[in-house]
PDB file of C-alpha atoms in Angstrom:
ATOM      1  CA  MET V   1       0.000   0.000   0.000  1.00 47.00           C
ATOM      2  CA  ILE V   2       1.295   3.453  -0.896  1.00 41.00           C
ATOM      3  CA  GLU V   3       1.338   6.007   1.930  1.00 49.00           C
ATOM      4  CA  CYS V   4       0.373   9.461   0.623  1.00 47.00           C
ATOM      5  CA  ARG V   5       1.635  12.609   2.308  1.00 48.00           C
ATOM      6  CA  ALA V   6       0.642  16.207   1.488  1.00 47.00           C
ATOM      7  CA  SER V   7       2.956  16.198  -1.530  1.00 51.00           C
ATOM      8  CA  CYS V   8       1.472  13.014  -2.995  1.00 51.00           C
ATOM      9  CA  PRO V   9      -0.492  13.630  -6.283  1.00 52.00           C
ATOM     10  CA  LEU V  10      -3.360  11.492  -4.971  1.00 47.00           C
ATOM     11  CA  SER V  11      -3.671  13.670  -1.841  1.00 56.00           C
ATOM     12  CA  GLY V  12      -3.639  16.786  -4.014  1.00 58.00           C
ATOM     13  CA  GLN V  13      -6.443  15.377  -6.154  1.00 60.00           C
ATOM     14  CA  LYS V  14      -8.527  14.580  -3.079  1.00 58.00           C
ATOM     15  CA  LEU V  15      -7.955  18.106  -1.809  1.00 53.00           C
ATOM     16  CA  ARG V  16      -9.069  19.619  -5.120  1.00 53.00           C
ATOM     17  CA  LEU V  17     -12.195  17.431  -5.181  1.00 45.00           C
ATOM     18  CA  GLY V  18     -12.949  18.428  -1.616  1.00 50.00           C
ATOM     19  CA  LEU V  19     -12.665  22.125  -2.477  1.00 42.00           C
ATOM     20  CA  ILE V  20     -14.943  21.672  -5.522  1.00 39.00           C
ATOM     21  CA  ALA V  21     -17.531  19.901  -3.375  1.00 41.00           C
ATOM     22  CA  GLN V  22     -17.334  22.672  -0.759  1.00 45.00           C
ATOM     23  CA  ARG V  23     -17.809  25.357  -3.426  1.00 46.00           C
ATOM     24  CA  ARG V  24     -20.817  23.442  -4.767  1.00 42.00           C
ATOM     25  CA  GLU V  25     -22.315  23.274  -1.271  1.00 43.00           C
ATOM     26  CA  ASN V  26     -21.711  27.005  -0.790  1.00 40.00           C
ATOM     27  CA  THR V  27     -23.413  27.755  -4.112  1.00 40.00           C
ATOM     28  CA  ILE V  28     -26.452  25.685  -3.115  1.00 42.00           C
ATOM     29  CA  ASP V  29     -26.610  27.533   0.209  1.00 45.00           C
ATOM     30  CA  GLN V  30     -26.503  30.868  -1.625  1.00 47.00           C
ATOM     31  CA  ILE V  31     -29.317  29.791  -3.969  1.00 51.00           C
ATOM     32  CA  PHE V  32     -31.713  28.859  -1.196  1.00 55.00           C
ATOM     33  CA  MET V  33     -30.838  31.474   1.416  1.00 76.00           C
ATOM     34  CA  ASP V  34     -33.019  34.570   1.746  1.00 91.00           C
ATOM     35  CA  ALA V  35     -30.821  37.174   0.078  1.00 96.00           C
ATOM     36  CA  PRO V  36     -31.002  39.699  -2.778  1.00 97.00           C
ATOM     37  CA  ARG V  37     -31.202  38.349  -6.349  1.00 97.00           C
ATOM     38  CA  THR V  38     -31.429  34.647  -5.413  1.00 97.00           C
ATOM     39  CA  LEU V  39     -34.176  34.144  -8.009  1.00 97.00           C
ATOM     40  CA  ARG V  40     -31.590  34.436 -10.757  1.00 95.00           C
ATOM     41  CA  HIS V  41     -31.059  30.734 -10.041  1.00 95.00           C
ATOM     42  CA  MET V  42     -33.601  28.423 -11.649  1.00 95.00           C
ATOM     43  CA  ASP V  43     -33.354  25.975  -8.737  1.00 96.00           C
ATOM     44  CA  ALA V  44     -34.563  28.720  -6.407  1.00 96.00           C
ATOM     45  CA  VAL V  45     -37.405  29.593  -8.807  1.00 96.00           C
ATOM     46  CA  LEU V  46     -38.498  25.961  -8.971  1.00 97.00           C
ATOM     47  CA  GLU V  47     -38.420  25.690  -5.188  1.00 96.00           C
ATOM     48  CA  ARG V  48     -40.585  28.811  -4.930  1.00 97.00           C
ATOM     49  CA  ARG V  49     -43.084  27.420  -7.472  1.00 97.00           C
ATOM     50  CA  ALA V  50     -43.379  24.224  -5.457  1.00 97.00           C
ATOM     51  CA  MET V  51     -44.578  26.327  -2.517  1.00 98.00           C
ATOM     52  CA  LEU V  52     -47.578  27.860  -4.320  1.00 98.00           C
ATOM     53  CA  ASP V  53     -49.983  25.292  -2.882  1.00 98.00           C
ATOM     54  CA  GLN V  54     -49.182  26.202   0.722  1.00 98.00           C
ATOM     55  CA  ASN V  55     -52.144  27.444   2.740  1.00 98.00           C
ATOM     56  CA  HIS V  56     -51.009  31.054   3.064  1.00 98.00           C
ATOM     57  CA  ILE V  57     -50.383  31.489  -0.667  1.00 98.00           C
ATOM     58  CA  ALA V  58     -52.804  29.109  -2.466  1.00 98.00           C
ATOM     59  CA  PRO V  59     -55.756  31.569  -2.512  1.00 98.00           C
ATOM     60  CA  LEU V  60     -53.487  34.221  -4.050  1.00 98.00           C
ATOM     61  CA  ALA V  61     -52.165  31.734  -6.618  1.00 98.00           C
ATOM     62  CA  LYS V  62     -55.778  31.001  -7.628  1.00 98.00           C
ATOM     63  CA  TYR V  63     -56.422  34.733  -7.875  1.00 98.00           C
ATOM     64  CA  VAL V  64     -53.470  35.113 -10.261  1.00 98.00           C
ATOM     65  CA  GLU V  65     -54.737  32.203 -12.371  1.00 98.00           C
ATOM     66  CA  ALA V  66     -58.089  33.995 -12.658  1.00 98.00           C
ATOM     67  CA  LEU V  67     -56.317  37.151 -13.818  1.00 98.00           C
ATOM     68  CA  ARG V  68     -54.509  35.160 -16.501  1.00 98.00           C
ATOM     69  CA  LYS V  69     -57.761  33.727 -17.795  1.00 98.00           C
ATOM     70  CA  LYS V  70     -59.465  37.116 -17.753  1.00 97.00           C
ATOM     71  CA  SER V  71     -56.634  38.939 -19.574  1.00 97.00           C
ATOM     72  CA  PRO V  72     -54.562  36.365 -21.494  1.00 97.00           C
ATOM     73  CA  GLU V  73     -52.779  39.112 -23.436  1.00 96.00           C
ATOM     74  CA  LEU V  74     -50.944  40.110 -20.247  1.00 97.00           C
ATOM     75  CA  GLU V  75     -48.488  38.325 -17.979  1.00 97.00           C
ATOM     76  CA  PHE V  76     -49.442  38.031 -14.327  1.00 98.00           C
ATOM     77  CA  GLN V  77     -46.695  36.918 -12.004  1.00 98.00           C
ATOM     78  CA  ASP V  78     -47.238  34.992  -8.778  1.00 98.00           C
ATOM     79  CA  PHE V  79     -47.106  36.311  -5.244  1.00 98.00           C
ATOM     80  CA  ASP V  80     -43.961  35.263  -3.411  1.00 98.00           C
ATOM     81  CA  PRO V  81     -44.631  32.344  -1.035  1.00 98.00           C
ATOM     82  CA  LEU V  82     -41.742  33.436   1.197  1.00 97.00           C
ATOM     83  CA  ASP V  83     -43.811  36.518   2.065  1.00 98.00           C
ATOM     84  CA  GLY V  84     -46.789  36.532   4.397  1.00 98.00           C
ATOM     85  CA  GLY V  85     -49.481  35.818   1.794  1.00 98.00           C
ATOM     86  CA  THR V  86     -52.995  35.833   3.188  1.00 98.00           C
ATOM     87  CA  GLY V  87     -51.596  36.199   6.704  1.00 98.00           C
ATOM     88  CA  ALA V  88     -49.781  39.466   5.986  1.00 98.00           C
ATOM     89  CA  ASP V  89     -50.781  42.625   7.826  1.00 98.00           C
ATOM     90  CA  MET V  90     -48.904  44.971   5.432  1.00 98.00           C
ATOM     91  CA  LEU V  91     -49.586  45.337   1.705  1.00 98.00           C
ATOM     92  CA  PHE V  92     -46.824  47.083  -0.239  1.00 98.00           C
ATOM     93  CA  LEU V  93     -48.196  48.275  -3.573  1.00 98.00           C
ATOM     94  CA  LEU V  94     -45.565  49.222  -6.096  1.00 98.00           C
ATOM     95  CA  GLU V  95     -46.294  50.471  -9.613  1.00 97.00           C
ATOM     96  CA  LYS V  96     -45.946  47.832 -12.335  1.00 97.00           C
ATOM     97  CA  PRO V  97     -44.138  44.505 -12.806  1.00 96.00           C
ATOM     98  CA  GLY V  98     -40.770  44.923 -14.487  1.00 91.00           C
ATOM     99  CA  PRO V  99     -39.011  42.794 -17.104  1.00 91.00           C
ATOM    100  CA  MET V 100     -37.168  40.689 -14.521  1.00 89.00           C
ATOM    101  CA  THR V 101     -40.467  39.381 -13.205  1.00 94.00           C
ATOM    102  CA  SER V 102     -41.198  37.898 -16.624  1.00 94.00           C
ATOM    103  CA  PRO V 103     -40.146  34.319 -17.429  1.00 93.00           C
ATOM    104  CA  THR V 104     -40.514  35.027 -21.160  1.00 91.00           C
ATOM    105  CA  GLY V 105     -38.185  38.006 -21.550  1.00 84.00           C
ATOM    106  CA  LYS V 106     -34.773  38.202 -23.226  1.00 82.00           C
ATOM    107  CA  ARG V 107     -33.312  37.776 -19.766  1.00 86.00           C
ATOM    108  CA  GLN V 108     -35.466  35.137 -18.134  1.00 90.00           C
ATOM    109  CA  GLY V 109     -37.125  36.452 -15.006  1.00 93.00           C
ATOM    110  CA  SER V 110     -38.599  34.579 -12.088  1.00 96.00           C
ATOM    111  CA  GLY V 111     -42.354  34.718 -12.651  1.00 97.00           C
ATOM    112  CA  PHE V 112     -42.763  36.191  -9.153  1.00 98.00           C
ATOM    113  CA  ILE V 113     -43.356  39.598  -7.619  1.00 98.00           C
ATOM    114  CA  SER V 114     -40.449  39.226  -5.245  1.00 98.00           C
ATOM    115  CA  ARG V 115     -37.774  41.091  -3.354  1.00 98.00           C
ATOM    116  CA  ASN V 116     -35.439  38.266  -4.440  1.00 98.00           C
ATOM    117  CA  ASN V 117     -35.705  39.053  -8.155  1.00 97.00           C
ATOM    118  CA  ASP V 118     -32.549  39.731 -10.130  1.00 96.00           C
ATOM    119  CA  ASP V 119     -32.902  43.495 -10.572  1.00 96.00           C
ATOM    120  CA  PRO V 120     -31.798  46.613  -8.659  1.00 97.00           C
ATOM    121  CA  THR V 121     -35.294  47.663  -7.553  1.00 97.00           C
ATOM    122  CA  ALA V 122     -35.973  44.252  -5.995  1.00 97.00           C
ATOM    123  CA  GLU V 123     -32.562  44.355  -4.318  1.00 98.00           C
ATOM    124  CA  ALA V 124     -33.389  47.764  -2.860  1.00 98.00           C
ATOM    125  CA  VAL V 125     -36.743  46.455  -1.593  1.00 98.00           C
ATOM    126  CA  PHE V 126     -34.945  43.559   0.116  1.00 98.00           C
ATOM    127  CA  ASN V 127     -32.378  45.814   1.762  1.00 98.00           C
ATOM    128  CA  PHE V 128     -34.869  48.512   2.749  1.00 98.00           C
ATOM    129  CA  MET V 129     -37.157  45.944   4.398  1.00 98.00           C
ATOM    130  CA  GLN V 130     -34.237  44.769   6.504  1.00 97.00           C
ATOM    131  CA  GLN V 131     -33.241  48.320   7.390  1.00 98.00           C
ATOM    132  CA  ALA V 132     -36.860  49.057   8.344  1.00 98.00           C
ATOM    133  CA  ASN V 133     -36.892  45.902  10.510  1.00 98.00           C
ATOM    134  CA  ILE V 134     -40.057  44.589   8.839  1.00 98.00           C
ATOM    135  CA  ASP V 135     -40.254  40.809   8.919  1.00 98.00           C
ATOM    136  CA  ARG V 136     -41.279  39.431   5.550  1.00 97.00           C
ATOM    137  CA  SER V 137     -43.993  37.317   7.160  1.00 98.00           C
ATOM    138  CA  ARG V 138     -45.833  40.620   7.713  1.00 98.00           C
ATOM    139  CA  VAL V 139     -45.649  41.642   4.060  1.00 98.00           C
ATOM    140  CA  VAL V 140     -47.341  40.918   0.778  1.00 98.00           C
ATOM    141  CA  LEU V 141     -45.893  42.624  -2.329  1.00 98.00           C
ATOM    142  CA  TRP V 142     -47.999  43.553  -5.342  1.00 98.00           C
ATOM    143  CA  ASN V 143     -48.397  46.268  -7.978  1.00 98.00           C
ATOM    144  CA  VAL V 144     -51.184  48.744  -8.660  1.00 98.00           C
ATOM    145  CA  ILE V 145     -50.858  47.682 -12.298  1.00 98.00           C
ATOM    146  CA  PRO V 146     -50.818  43.889 -11.891  1.00 98.00           C
ATOM    147  CA  GLY V 147     -50.154  42.818 -15.492  1.00 97.00           C
ATOM    148  CA  TRP V 148     -46.913  43.005 -17.502  1.00 97.00           C
ATOM    149  CA  ASN V 149     -47.385  43.996 -21.147  1.00 95.00           C
ATOM    150  CA  LYS V 150     -43.675  44.077 -22.022  1.00 93.00           C
ATOM    151  CA  LYS V 151     -43.669  47.874 -21.683  1.00 94.00           C
ATOM    152  CA  ILE V 152     -42.208  49.798 -18.768  1.00 91.00           C
ATOM    153  CA  LYS V 153     -44.238  52.873 -19.678  1.00 93.00           C
ATOM    154  CA  THR V 154     -47.640  53.070 -18.010  1.00 95.00           C
ATOM    155  CA  THR V 155     -50.916  54.588 -19.150  1.00 96.00           C
ATOM    156  CA  THR V 156     -53.732  56.282 -17.253  1.00 96.00           C
ATOM    157  CA  ASP V 157     -56.087  53.497 -18.328  1.00 97.00           C
ATOM    158  CA  GLU V 158     -53.736  50.815 -16.959  1.00 97.00           C
ATOM    159  CA  ILE V 159     -53.624  52.559 -13.612  1.00 97.00           C
ATOM    160  CA  ARG V 160     -57.400  53.024 -13.510  1.00 97.00           C
ATOM    161  CA  ARG V 161     -58.088  49.368 -14.291  1.00 97.00           C
ATOM    162  CA  GLY V 162     -55.409  48.236 -11.834  1.00 98.00           C
ATOM    163  CA  ILE V 163     -56.928  50.287  -9.029  1.00 98.00           C
ATOM    164  CA  GLU V 164     -60.356  48.826  -9.761  1.00 97.00           C
ATOM    165  CA  GLU V 165     -58.877  45.312  -9.646  1.00 98.00           C
ATOM    166  CA  LEU V 166     -57.678  45.926  -6.093  1.00 98.00           C
ATOM    167  CA  GLY V 167     -61.311  45.537  -5.086  1.00 98.00           C
ATOM    168  CA  ASN V 168     -61.004  41.829  -5.945  1.00 98.00           C
ATOM    169  CA  LEU V 169     -57.680  41.412  -4.168  1.00 98.00           C
ATOM    170  CA  MET V 170     -58.403  43.014  -0.817  1.00 98.00           C
ATOM    171  CA  PRO V 171     -60.966  40.404   0.363  1.00 98.00           C
ATOM    172  CA  LEU V 172     -58.201  37.789   0.018  1.00 98.00           C
ATOM    173  CA  LEU V 173     -56.029  39.730   2.479  1.00 98.00           C
ATOM    174  CA  PRO V 174     -58.215  39.818   5.594  1.00 98.00           C
ATOM    175  CA  HIS V 175     -55.377  40.692   7.976  1.00 98.00           C
ATOM    176  CA  VAL V 176     -53.993  43.676   6.068  1.00 98.00           C
ATOM    177  CA  ARG V 177     -54.304  46.813   8.166  1.00 98.00           C
ATOM    178  CA  ILE V 178     -51.488  48.875   6.616  1.00 98.00           C
ATOM    179  CA  VAL V 179     -51.135  49.685   2.907  1.00 98.00           C
ATOM    180  CA  VAL V 180     -47.901  51.287   1.714  1.00 98.00           C
ATOM    181  CA  LEU V 181     -48.211  53.001  -1.677  1.00 98.00           C
ATOM    182  CA  VAL V 182     -44.743  52.955  -3.226  1.00 98.00           C
ATOM    183  CA  GLY V 183     -44.254  55.535  -5.974  1.00 98.00           C
ATOM    184  CA  LYS V 184     -46.398  58.277  -7.456  1.00 97.00           C
ATOM    185  CA  LYS V 185     -48.381  55.952  -9.732  1.00 97.00           C
ATOM    186  CA  ALA V 186     -49.222  53.662  -6.830  1.00 98.00           C
ATOM    187  CA  GLN V 187     -50.254  56.661  -4.768  1.00 98.00           C
ATOM    188  CA  ARG V 188     -53.120  57.326  -7.163  1.00 98.00           C
ATOM    189  CA  ALA V 189     -54.811  54.385  -5.445  1.00 98.00           C
ATOM    190  CA  ALA V 190     -55.019  56.285  -2.152  1.00 98.00           C
ATOM    191  CA  PRO V 191     -58.666  57.443  -2.532  1.00 97.00           C
ATOM    192  CA  PHE V 192     -59.770  53.918  -3.446  1.00 98.00           C
ATOM    193  CA  MET V 193     -57.809  52.267  -0.627  1.00 98.00           C
ATOM    194  CA  SER V 194     -59.228  54.731   1.885  1.00 96.00           C
ATOM    195  CA  GLU V 195     -62.561  52.906   1.487  1.00 95.00           C
ATOM    196  CA  PHE V 196     -61.033  49.937   3.318  1.00 96.00           C
ATOM    197  CA  ALA V 197     -60.320  49.759   7.046  1.00 95.00           C
ATOM    198  CA  VAL V 198     -56.576  50.287   6.625  1.00 98.00           C
ATOM    199  CA  ASP V 199     -53.922  52.848   7.461  1.00 98.00           C
ATOM    200  CA  ILE V 200     -52.268  54.290   4.368  1.00 98.00           C
ATOM    201  CA  ALA V 201     -48.599  55.217   4.145  1.00 98.00           C
ATOM    202  CA  MET V 202     -46.569  56.442   1.179  1.00 98.00           C
ATOM    203  CA  SER V 203     -42.989  56.422   0.003  1.00 98.00           C
ATOM    204  CA  ALA V 204     -40.961  57.046  -3.102  1.00 98.00           C
ATOM    205  CA  HIS V 205     -40.242  54.168  -5.463  1.00 98.00           C
ATOM    206  CA  PRO V 206     -36.900  52.396  -4.781  1.00 98.00           C
ATOM    207  CA  SER V 207     -35.813  52.452  -8.435  1.00 97.00           C
ATOM    208  CA  PRO V 208     -32.344  53.301  -9.769  1.00 97.00           C
ATOM    209  CA  LYS V 209     -33.882  56.361 -11.469  1.00 96.00           C
ATOM    210  CA  VAL V 210     -35.119  57.797  -8.167  1.00 97.00           C
ATOM    211  CA  ARG V 211     -31.778  56.976  -6.538  1.00 97.00           C
ATOM    212  CA  SER V 212     -29.930  58.837  -9.294  1.00 97.00           C
ATOM    213  CA  ILE V 213     -32.128  61.947  -9.494  1.00 97.00           C
ATOM    214  CA  TYR V 214     -33.427  62.221  -5.918  1.00 97.00           C
ATOM    215  CA  PRO V 215     -30.866  60.513  -3.638  1.00 98.00           C
ATOM    216  CA  LYS V 216     -32.213  62.113  -0.444  1.00 98.00           C
ATOM    217  CA  VAL V 217     -35.733  60.931  -1.291  1.00 98.00           C
ATOM    218  CA  TRP V 218     -34.412  57.439  -2.036  1.00 97.00           C
ATOM    219  CA  ASN V 219     -32.427  57.309   1.208  1.00 98.00           C
ATOM    220  CA  ALA V 220     -35.530  58.277   3.190  1.00 98.00           C
ATOM    221  CA  ILE V 221     -37.492  55.197   2.089  1.00 98.00           C
ATOM    222  CA  PRO V 222     -36.366  52.786   4.869  1.00 98.00           C
ATOM    223  CA  ASP V 223     -37.405  55.249   7.582  1.00 98.00           C
ATOM    224  CA  GLN V 224     -40.771  55.763   5.878  1.00 98.00           C
ATOM    225  CA  TRP V 225     -41.332  52.002   5.765  1.00 98.00           C
ATOM    226  CA  ARG V 226     -40.260  51.637   9.393  1.00 98.00           C
ATOM    227  CA  ASP V 227     -42.781  54.301  10.376  1.00 98.00           C
ATOM    228  CA  ALA V 228     -45.465  52.501   8.369  1.00 98.00           C
ATOM    229  CA  GLY V 229     -44.701  49.255  10.155  1.00 97.00           C
ATOM    230  CA  SER V 230     -45.353  50.969  13.474  1.00 96.00           C
ATOM    231  CA  LEU V 231     -48.813  52.294  12.553  1.00 92.00           C
TER     232      LEU V 231
END
């Protein structure tokens, strides 16, 4: 039998294989941990899809399926099952799904409205939620305009129809008592949302554009969300 020391080629090969295995394990941990941009990994997307039948998210998944049948010309992405779903007490309404929510774009997105999406706005949402000390079990994320039509630009009619559609969503969120309207377009829903028994808070939109043009406004968002969480 050959005794291998550190300089033995066989020992070196075992060491290399061990390092490769460790890197693979680290990559898997990164995919499934709750961190910004993890939904760039298809394994993480598939895991999230497998959770759509869980009790807290299944009614919202059925709601999205109904939207798809009603407006097949649009893409409707799923609610994130890692969020609070029907048990959430805070609804964060942003403006419109972006291209990285879409699984059919040039860069394949996740198919979820999620803080874990692979784009800078989602990353900012993730970080701001942590800075605001808002547990994600309290939160459900959605958009005033729920459908993606492959255009970032919005129209008045889209916003009007999206606000009306909120009337079908709110009964599925019986525990929501705080609605945060994120961005000027989302804030047009304030009169409609005031008809529900909720507190309404507002903030700027955490987009790269707002960060570039209005950095003080952008930096104020975490404090505004923290205040909303204390209502």
